[in-house]
Short mmCIF file of C-alpha atoms in Angstrom, two decimals:
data_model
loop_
_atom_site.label_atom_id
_atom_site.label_comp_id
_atom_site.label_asym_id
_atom_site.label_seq_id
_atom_site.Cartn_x
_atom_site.Cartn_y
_atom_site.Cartn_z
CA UNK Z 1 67.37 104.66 129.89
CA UNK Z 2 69.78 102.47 127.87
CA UNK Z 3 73.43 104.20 127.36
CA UNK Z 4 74.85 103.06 124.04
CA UNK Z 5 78.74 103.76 122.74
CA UNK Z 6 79.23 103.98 119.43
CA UNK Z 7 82.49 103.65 117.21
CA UNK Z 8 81.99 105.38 113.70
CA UNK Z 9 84.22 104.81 110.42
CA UNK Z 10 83.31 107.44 107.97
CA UNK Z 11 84.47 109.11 104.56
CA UNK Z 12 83.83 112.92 105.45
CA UNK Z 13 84.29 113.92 101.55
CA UNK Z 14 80.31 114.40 101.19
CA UNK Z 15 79.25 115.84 105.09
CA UNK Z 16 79.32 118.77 106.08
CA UNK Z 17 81.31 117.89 109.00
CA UNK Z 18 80.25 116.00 112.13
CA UNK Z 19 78.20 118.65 113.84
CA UNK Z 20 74.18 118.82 112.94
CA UNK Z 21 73.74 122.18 111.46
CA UNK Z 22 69.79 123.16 112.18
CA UNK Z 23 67.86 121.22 109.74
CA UNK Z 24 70.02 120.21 107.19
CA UNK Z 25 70.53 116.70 107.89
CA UNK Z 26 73.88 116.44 105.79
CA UNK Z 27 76.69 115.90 108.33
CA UNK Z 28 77.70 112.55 110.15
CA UNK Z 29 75.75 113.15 113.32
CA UNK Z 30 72.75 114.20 111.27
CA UNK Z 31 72.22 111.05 109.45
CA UNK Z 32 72.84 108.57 112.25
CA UNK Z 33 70.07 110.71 114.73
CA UNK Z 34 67.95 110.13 111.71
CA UNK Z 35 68.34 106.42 111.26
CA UNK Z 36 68.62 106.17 115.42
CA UNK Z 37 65.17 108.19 115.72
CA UNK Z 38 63.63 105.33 113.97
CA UNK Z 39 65.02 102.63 115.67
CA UNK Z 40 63.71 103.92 118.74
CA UNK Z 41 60.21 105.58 118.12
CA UNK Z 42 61.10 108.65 119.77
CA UNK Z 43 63.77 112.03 119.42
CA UNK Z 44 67.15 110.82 119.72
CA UNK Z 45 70.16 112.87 119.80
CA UNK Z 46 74.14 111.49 119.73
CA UNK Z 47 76.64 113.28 121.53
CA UNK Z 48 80.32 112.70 119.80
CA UNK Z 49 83.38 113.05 121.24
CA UNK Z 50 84.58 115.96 119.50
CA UNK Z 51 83.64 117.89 115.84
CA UNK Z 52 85.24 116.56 112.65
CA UNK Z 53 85.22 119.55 110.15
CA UNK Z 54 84.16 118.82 106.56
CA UNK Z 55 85.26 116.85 104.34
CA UNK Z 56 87.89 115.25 107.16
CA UNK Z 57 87.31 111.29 107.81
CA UNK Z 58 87.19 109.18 110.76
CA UNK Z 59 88.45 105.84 111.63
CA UNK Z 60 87.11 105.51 114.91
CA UNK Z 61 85.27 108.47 116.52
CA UNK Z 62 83.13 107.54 119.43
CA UNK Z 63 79.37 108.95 120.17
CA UNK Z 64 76.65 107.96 122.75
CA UNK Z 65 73.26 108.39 122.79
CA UNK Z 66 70.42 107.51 125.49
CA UNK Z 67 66.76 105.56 124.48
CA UNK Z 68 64.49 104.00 126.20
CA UNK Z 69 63.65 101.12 123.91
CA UNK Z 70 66.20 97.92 124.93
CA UNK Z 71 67.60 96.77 121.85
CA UNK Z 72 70.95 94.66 121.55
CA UNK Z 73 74.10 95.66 121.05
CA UNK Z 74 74.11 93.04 118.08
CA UNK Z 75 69.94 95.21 116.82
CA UNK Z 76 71.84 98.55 116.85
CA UNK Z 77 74.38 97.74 114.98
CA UNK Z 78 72.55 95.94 112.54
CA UNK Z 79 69.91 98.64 112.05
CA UNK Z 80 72.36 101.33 112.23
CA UNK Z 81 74.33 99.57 109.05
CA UNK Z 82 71.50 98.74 107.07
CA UNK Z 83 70.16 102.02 106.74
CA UNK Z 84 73.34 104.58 107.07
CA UNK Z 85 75.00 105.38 104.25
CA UNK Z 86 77.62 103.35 102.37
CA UNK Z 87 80.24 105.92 103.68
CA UNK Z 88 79.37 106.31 107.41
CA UNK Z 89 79.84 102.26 108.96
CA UNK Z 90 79.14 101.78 112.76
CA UNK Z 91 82.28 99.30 113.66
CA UNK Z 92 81.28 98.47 117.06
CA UNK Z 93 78.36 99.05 119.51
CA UNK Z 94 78.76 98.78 123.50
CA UNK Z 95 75.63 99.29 126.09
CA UNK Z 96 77.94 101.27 129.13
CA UNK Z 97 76.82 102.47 132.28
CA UNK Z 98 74.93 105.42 132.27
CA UNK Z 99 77.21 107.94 133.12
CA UNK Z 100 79.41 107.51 130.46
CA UNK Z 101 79.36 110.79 128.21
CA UNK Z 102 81.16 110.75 125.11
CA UNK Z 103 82.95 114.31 125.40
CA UNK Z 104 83.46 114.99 128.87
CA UNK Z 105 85.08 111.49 129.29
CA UNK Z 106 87.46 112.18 126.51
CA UNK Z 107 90.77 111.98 127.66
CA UNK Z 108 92.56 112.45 124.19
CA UNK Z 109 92.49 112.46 120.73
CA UNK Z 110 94.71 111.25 118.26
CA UNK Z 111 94.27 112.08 114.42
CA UNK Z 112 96.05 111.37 111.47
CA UNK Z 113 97.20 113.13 108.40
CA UNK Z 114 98.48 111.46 105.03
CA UNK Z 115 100.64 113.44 102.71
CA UNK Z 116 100.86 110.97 99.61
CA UNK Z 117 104.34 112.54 98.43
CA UNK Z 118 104.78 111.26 95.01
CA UNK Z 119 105.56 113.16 91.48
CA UNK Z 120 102.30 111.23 90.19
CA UNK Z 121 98.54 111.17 91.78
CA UNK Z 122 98.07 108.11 93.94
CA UNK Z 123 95.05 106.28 91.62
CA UNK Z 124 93.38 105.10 94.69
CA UNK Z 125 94.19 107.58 97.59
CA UNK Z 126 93.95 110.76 95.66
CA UNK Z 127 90.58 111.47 97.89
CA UNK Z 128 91.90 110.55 100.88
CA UNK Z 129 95.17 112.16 101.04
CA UNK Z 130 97.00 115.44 100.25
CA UNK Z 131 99.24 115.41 97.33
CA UNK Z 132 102.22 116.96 97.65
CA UNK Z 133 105.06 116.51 94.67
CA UNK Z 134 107.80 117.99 95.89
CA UNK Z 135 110.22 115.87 98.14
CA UNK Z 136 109.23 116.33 101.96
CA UNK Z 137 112.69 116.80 103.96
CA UNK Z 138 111.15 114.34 106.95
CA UNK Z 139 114.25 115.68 108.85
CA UNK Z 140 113.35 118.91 108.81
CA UNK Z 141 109.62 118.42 109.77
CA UNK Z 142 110.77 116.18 112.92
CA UNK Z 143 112.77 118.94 114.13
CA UNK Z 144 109.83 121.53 113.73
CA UNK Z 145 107.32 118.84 115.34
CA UNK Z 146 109.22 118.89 118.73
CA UNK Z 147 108.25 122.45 119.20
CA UNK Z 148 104.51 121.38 118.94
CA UNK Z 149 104.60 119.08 122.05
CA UNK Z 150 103.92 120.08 125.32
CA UNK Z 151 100.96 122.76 126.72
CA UNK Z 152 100.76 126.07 124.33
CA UNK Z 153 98.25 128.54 123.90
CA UNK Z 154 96.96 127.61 119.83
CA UNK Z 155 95.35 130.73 118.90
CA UNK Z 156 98.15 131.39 115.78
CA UNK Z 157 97.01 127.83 115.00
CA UNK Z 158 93.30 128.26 115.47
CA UNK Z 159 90.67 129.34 112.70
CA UNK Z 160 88.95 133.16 113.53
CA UNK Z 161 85.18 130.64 113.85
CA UNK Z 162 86.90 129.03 117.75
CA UNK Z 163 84.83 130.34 120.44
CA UNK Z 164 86.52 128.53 122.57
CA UNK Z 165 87.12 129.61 126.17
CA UNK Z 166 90.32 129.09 126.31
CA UNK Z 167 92.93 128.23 123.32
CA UNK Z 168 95.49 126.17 125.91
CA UNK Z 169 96.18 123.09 124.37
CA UNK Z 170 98.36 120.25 125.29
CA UNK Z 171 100.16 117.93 122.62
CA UNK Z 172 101.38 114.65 124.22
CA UNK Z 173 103.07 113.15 121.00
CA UNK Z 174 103.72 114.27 117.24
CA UNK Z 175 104.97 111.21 115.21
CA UNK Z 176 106.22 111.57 111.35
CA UNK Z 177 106.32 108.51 109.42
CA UNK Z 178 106.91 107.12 106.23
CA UNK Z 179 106.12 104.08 104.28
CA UNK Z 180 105.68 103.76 100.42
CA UNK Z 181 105.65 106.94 99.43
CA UNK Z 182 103.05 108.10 102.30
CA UNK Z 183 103.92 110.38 105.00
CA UNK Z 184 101.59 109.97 108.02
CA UNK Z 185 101.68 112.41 110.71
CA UNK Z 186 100.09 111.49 113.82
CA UNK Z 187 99.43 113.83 116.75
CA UNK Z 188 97.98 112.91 120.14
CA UNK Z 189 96.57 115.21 122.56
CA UNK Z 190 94.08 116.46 125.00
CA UNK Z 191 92.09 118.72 122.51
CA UNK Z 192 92.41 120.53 119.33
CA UNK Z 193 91.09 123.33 118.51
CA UNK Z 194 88.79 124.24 114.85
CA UNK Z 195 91.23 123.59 111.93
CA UNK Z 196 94.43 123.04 114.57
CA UNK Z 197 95.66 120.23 113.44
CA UNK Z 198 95.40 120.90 109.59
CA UNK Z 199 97.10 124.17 110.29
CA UNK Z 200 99.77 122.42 112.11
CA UNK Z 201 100.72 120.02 109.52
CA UNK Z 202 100.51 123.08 106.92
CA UNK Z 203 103.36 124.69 108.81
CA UNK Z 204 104.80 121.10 108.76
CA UNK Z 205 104.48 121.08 105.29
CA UNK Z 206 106.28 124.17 104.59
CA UNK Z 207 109.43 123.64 106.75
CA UNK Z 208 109.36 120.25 104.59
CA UNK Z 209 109.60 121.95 101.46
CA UNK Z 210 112.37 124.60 102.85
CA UNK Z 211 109.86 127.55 102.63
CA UNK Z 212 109.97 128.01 106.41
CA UNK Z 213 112.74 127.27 109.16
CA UNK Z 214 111.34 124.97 111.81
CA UNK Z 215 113.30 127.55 114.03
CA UNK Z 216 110.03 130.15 113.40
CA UNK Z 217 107.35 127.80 114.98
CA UNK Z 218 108.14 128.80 118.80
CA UNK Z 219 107.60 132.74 117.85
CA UNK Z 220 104.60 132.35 115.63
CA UNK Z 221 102.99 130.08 118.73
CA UNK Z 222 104.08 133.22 121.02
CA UNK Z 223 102.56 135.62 118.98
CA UNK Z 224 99.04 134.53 119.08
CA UNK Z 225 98.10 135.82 115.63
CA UNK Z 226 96.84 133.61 113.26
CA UNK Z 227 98.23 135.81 110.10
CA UNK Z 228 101.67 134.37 111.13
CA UNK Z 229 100.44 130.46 110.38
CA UNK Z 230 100.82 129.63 106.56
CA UNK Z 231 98.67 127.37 104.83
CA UNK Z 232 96.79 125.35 105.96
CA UNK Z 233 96.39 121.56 104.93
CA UNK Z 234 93.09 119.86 102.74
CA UNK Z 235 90.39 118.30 104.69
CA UNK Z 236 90.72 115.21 102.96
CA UNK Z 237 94.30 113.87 104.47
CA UNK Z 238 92.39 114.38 108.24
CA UNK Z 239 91.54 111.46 110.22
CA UNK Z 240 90.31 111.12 113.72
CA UNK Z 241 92.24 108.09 114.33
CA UNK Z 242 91.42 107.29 118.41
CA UNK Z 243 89.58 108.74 121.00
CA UNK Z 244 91.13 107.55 124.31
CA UNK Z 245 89.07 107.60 127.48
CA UNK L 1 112.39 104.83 66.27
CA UNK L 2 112.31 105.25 70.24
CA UNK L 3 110.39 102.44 72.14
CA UNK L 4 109.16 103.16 75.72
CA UNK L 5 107.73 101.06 78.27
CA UNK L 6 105.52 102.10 80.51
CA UNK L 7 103.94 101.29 84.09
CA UNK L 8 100.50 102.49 85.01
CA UNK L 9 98.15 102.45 87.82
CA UNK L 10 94.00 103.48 87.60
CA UNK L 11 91.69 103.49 89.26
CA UNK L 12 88.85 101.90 86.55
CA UNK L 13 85.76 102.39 88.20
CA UNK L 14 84.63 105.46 85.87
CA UNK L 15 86.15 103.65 82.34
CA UNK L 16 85.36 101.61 80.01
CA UNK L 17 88.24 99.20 80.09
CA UNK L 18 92.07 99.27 78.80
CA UNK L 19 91.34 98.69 75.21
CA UNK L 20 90.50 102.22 73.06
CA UNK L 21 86.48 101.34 71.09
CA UNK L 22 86.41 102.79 67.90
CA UNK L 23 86.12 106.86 68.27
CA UNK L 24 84.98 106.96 72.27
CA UNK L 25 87.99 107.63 74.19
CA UNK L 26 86.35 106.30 77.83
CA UNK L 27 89.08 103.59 78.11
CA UNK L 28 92.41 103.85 79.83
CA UNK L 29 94.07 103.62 76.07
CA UNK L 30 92.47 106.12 74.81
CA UNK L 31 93.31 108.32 77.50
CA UNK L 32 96.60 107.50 77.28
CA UNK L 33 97.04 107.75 73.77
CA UNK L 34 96.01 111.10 73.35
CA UNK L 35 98.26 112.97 75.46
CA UNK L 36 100.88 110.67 73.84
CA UNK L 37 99.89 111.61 70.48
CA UNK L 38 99.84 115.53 71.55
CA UNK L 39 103.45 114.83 73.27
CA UNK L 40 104.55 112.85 69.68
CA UNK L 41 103.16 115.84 67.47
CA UNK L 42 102.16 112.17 65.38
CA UNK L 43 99.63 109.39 66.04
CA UNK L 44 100.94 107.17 68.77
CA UNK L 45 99.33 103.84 69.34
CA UNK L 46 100.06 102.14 72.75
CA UNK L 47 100.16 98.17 72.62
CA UNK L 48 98.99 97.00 76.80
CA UNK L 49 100.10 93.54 77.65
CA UNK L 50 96.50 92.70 78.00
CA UNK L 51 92.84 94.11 78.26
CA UNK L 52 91.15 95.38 81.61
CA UNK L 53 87.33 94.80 81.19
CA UNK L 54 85.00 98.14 82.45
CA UNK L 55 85.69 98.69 85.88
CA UNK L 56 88.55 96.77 87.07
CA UNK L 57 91.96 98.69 88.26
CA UNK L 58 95.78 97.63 88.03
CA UNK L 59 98.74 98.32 90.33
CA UNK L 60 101.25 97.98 87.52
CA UNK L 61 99.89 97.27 83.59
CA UNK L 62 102.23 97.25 81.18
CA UNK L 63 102.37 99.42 77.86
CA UNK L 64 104.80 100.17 75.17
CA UNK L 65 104.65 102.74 72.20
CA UNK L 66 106.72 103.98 69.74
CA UNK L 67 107.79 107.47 68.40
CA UNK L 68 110.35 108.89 66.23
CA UNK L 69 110.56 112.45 68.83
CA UNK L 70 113.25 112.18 71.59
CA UNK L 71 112.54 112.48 74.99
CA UNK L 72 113.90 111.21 77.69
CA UNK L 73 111.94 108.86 80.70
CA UNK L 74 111.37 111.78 82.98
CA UNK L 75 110.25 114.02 80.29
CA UNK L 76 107.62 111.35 79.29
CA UNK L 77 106.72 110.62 82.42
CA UNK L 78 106.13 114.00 83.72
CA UNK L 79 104.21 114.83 80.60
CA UNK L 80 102.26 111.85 80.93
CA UNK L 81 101.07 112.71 84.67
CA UNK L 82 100.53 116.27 84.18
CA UNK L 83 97.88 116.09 81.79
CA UNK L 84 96.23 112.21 82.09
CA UNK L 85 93.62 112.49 84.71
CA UNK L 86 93.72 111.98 88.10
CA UNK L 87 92.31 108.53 87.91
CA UNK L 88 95.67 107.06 85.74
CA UNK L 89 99.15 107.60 87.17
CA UNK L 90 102.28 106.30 84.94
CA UNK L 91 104.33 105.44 88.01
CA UNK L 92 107.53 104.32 85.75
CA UNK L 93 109.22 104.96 82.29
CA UNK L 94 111.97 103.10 80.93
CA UNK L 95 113.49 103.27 77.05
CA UNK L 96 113.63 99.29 75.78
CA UNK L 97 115.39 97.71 73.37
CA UNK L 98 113.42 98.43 70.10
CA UNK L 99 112.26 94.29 70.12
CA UNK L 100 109.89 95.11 72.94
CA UNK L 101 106.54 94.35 72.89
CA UNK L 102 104.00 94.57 75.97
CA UNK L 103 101.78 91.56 74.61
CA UNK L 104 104.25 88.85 73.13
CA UNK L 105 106.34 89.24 75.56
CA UNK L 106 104.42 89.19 78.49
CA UNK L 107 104.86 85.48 80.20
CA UNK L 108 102.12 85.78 83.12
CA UNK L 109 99.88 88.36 84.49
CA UNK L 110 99.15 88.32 88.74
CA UNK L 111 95.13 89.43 89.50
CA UNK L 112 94.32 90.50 92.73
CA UNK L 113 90.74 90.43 94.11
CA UNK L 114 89.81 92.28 97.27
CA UNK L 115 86.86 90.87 99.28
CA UNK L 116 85.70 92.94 102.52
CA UNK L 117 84.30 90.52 104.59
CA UNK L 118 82.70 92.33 107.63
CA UNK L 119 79.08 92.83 108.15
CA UNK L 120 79.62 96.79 107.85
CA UNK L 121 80.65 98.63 104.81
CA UNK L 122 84.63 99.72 104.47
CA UNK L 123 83.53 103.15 103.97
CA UNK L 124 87.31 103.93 102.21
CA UNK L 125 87.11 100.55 100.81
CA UNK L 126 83.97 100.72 99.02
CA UNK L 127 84.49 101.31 95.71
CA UNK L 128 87.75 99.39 95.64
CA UNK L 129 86.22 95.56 97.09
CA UNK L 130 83.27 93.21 97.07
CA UNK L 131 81.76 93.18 100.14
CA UNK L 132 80.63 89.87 101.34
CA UNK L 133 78.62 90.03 104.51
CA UNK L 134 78.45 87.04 105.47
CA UNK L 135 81.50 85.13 106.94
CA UNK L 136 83.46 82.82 104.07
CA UNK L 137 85.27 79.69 105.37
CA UNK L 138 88.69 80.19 103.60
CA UNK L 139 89.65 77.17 104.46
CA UNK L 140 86.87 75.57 102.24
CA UNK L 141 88.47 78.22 99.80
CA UNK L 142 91.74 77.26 99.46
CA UNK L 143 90.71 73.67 99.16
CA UNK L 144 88.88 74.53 96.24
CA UNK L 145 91.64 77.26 94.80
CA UNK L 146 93.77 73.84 93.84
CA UNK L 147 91.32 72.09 91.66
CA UNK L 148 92.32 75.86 89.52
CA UNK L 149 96.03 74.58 89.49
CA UNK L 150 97.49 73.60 86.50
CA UNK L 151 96.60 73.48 82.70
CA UNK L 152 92.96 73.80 81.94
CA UNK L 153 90.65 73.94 78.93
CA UNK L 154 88.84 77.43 81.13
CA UNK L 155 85.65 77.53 78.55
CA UNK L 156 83.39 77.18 81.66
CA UNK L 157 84.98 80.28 83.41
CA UNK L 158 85.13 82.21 80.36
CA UNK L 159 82.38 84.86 78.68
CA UNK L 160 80.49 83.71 74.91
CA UNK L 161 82.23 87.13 73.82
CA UNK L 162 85.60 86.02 74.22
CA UNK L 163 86.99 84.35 70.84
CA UNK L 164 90.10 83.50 71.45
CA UNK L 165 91.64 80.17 69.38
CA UNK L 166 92.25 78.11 72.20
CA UNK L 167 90.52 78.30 75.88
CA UNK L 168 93.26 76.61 77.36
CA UNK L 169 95.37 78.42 80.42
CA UNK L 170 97.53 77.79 82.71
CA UNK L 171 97.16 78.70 86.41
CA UNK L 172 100.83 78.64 88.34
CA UNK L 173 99.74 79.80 91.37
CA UNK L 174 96.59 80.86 93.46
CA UNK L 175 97.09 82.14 96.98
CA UNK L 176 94.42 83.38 99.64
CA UNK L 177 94.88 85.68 102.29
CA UNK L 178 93.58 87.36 105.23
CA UNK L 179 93.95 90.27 106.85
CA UNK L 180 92.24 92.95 108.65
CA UNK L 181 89.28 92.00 107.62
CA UNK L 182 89.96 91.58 104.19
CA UNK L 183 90.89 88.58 101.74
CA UNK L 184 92.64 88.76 99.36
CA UNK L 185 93.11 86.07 96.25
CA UNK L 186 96.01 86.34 94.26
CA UNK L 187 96.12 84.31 91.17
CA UNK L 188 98.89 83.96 88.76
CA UNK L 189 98.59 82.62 85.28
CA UNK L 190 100.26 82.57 81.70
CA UNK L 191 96.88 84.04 80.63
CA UNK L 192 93.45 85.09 81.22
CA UNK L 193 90.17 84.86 79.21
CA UNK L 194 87.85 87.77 79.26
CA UNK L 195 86.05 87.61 82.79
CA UNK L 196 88.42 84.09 83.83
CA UNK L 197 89.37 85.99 87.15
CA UNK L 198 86.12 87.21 88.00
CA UNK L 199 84.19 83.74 87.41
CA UNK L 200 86.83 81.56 89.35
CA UNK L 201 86.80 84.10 92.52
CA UNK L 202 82.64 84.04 92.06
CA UNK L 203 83.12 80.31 92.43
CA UNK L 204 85.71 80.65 95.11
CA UNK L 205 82.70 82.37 96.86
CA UNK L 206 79.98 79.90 96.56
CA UNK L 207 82.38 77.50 98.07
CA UNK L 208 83.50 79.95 101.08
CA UNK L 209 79.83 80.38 101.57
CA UNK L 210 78.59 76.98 101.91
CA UNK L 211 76.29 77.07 98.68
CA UNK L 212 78.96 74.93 96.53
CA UNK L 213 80.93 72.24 97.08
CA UNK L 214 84.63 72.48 96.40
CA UNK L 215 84.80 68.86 94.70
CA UNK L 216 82.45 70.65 92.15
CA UNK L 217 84.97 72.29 90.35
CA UNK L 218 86.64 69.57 88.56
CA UNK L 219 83.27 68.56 86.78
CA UNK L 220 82.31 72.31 85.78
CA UNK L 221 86.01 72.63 84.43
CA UNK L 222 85.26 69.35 82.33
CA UNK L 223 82.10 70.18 81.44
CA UNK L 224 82.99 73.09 79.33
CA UNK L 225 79.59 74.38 79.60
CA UNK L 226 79.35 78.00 80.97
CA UNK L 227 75.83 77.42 82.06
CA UNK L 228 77.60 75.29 84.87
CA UNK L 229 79.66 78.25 86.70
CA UNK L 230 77.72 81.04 88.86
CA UNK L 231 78.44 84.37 90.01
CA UNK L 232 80.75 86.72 88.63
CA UNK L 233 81.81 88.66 90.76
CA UNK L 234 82.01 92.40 90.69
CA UNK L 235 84.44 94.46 88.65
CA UNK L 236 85.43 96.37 91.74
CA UNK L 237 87.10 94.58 93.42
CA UNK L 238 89.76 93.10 90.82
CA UNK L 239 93.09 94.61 90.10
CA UNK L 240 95.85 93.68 87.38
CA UNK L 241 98.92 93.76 90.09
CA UNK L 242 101.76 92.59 87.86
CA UNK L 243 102.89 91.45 84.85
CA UNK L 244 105.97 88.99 84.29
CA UNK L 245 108.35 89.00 81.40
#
């Protein structure tokens, strides 16, 4: 069997998410099994490195999948690209050794969220950020960021739909940004839980607009209940930025 | 009378153009000019310092209008953005001198065309660039960019429709850059016939693909003929990015 490693660009806005969902075939993974399945004559199913919800975008996630066919790297790519979707783009295509598995050798994640913080609607990001018009006090949010990093259990931050064993989660770095009139809030670490990281830039959020004190964030983490957490940020500011292995 | 000048930014992919046709209000104009004229509580007219065609997007157009109501930049601005749709963004008001006028004063206009020039789709991208698959040689480009340079009788790169008096335009500068992937051509000019940009970057195209010569391009100018120039290329990927006074 041939072991092939995928990087994916996509715009979530349409999908349902990463994850196939039974039959419908309207989610990330479902459409490149589909075109995949073709390519190589017989059932073929990708394992990605971690869920995207939906709507949220990717600028590299990484996937695998096994066939026995030999085809290129150059063929897969090729195929894949001509018959995806103009949203979904395969940027790069690697034939690894056999035991590479696209989850379990996921070391860390790192996604991305853009806050375009402008009185006026960004023209050309309006889908793929969050628009916030009030001022963001950048200060503030650094401050409440530090309390983020480190191991924590993220149930507060975690959506009801985890069924996760355990909600232990360990943030390695929480970077806040700025650059012409964006606000880009990158977090690194070893796993995030279902709607985590939006719900950690919603608190983020509010201590940016004075509504909360970053001061709160180390007993609403303690409490473990996830009517303490506020809002929680839109889909379409999320990016998977890097999956490190 | 108050005069007030405005900067805008769209997004022009679901319009018509800048310039308001008759009774349909599917143009950036028209859009404009009605919330104006609901602001005014009288007909305003907007005068743009020069037409968009259907499709193409700009960083920073220039408009002006009159009206005899007071209110100051903010006001107008906020009014502006809370009720144009998402796709237009006035990103700057300022009260001028009552001599001002978008068009006559205007002394050059910068286009910017995006060209994605990867074999994959920019999934963010893709509404916002051409995508050329195969690789140009913008070195063969630029080359070719200077024969542009300089006064030039453009009736070759212009459309039958346009009827202005003379066809003659000046090109000051024409730059081409890469980077990540993309290139970019930036050309600045006292002036621009309908679909000028678009005919010169199709051209630029030909020649970064191999299927035109860049020593071409003095004959086709001369020629005057516009059976002699090729492609246009798409809408999409042009934006108006500034306008000098």
């Amino acid at each position: 069997m041939n072991n092939y490693k995928l990087t994916i660009q996509y715009d979530g806005g349409r999908y349902k998410g990463w994850q196939r969902l039974g039959n419908s075939d309207n989610t990330i993974q479902g459409k490149i099994e589909n075109v995949l399945t073709e390519l190589a004559g017989e059932k073929i199913e990708i394992i990605g490195s971690g869920r995207t919800d939906a709507g949220v975008h990717a600028l590299a996630q990484i996937a695998n999948f096994k066939m026995s066919k030999h085809a290129t790297e150059e063929e897969v790519m090729q195929y894949l690209n001509k018959y995806l979707p103009h949203d979904i783009s395969v940027i790069d295509v690697k034939m690894v050794d056999d035991r590479f598995h696209s989850r379990y050798n996921a070391k860390d994640k790192t996604y991305m969220y853009k806050i375009w913080n402008e009185q006026y609607t960004h023209p050309f990001m309006r889908k793929y950020s969050m628009h916030v018009e009030e001022k963001l006090d950048t200060k503030k949010m650094r401050k409440a960021s530090a309390y983020f990093l480190g191991e924590h259990d993220f149930t507060s931050y975690s959506n009801a739909k985890s069924k996760k064993k355990s909600m232990v989660r360990e943030i390695h770095s929480l970077e806040i940004n700025e650059h012409d009139g964006f606000i880009e809030i990158k977090i690194r670490g070893n796993g995030f839980l279902y709607n985590m990281v939006r719900k950690i830039v919603g608190s983020l959020i509010e201590v940016g607009l004075g509504e909360m004190d970053a001061a709160a964030i180390p007993g609403i983490l303690e409490s473990k209940e996830r009517i303490q957490t506020g809002r929680m940020a839109i889909a379409e500011g999320l990016y998977l930025e890097k999956v490190g292995f």
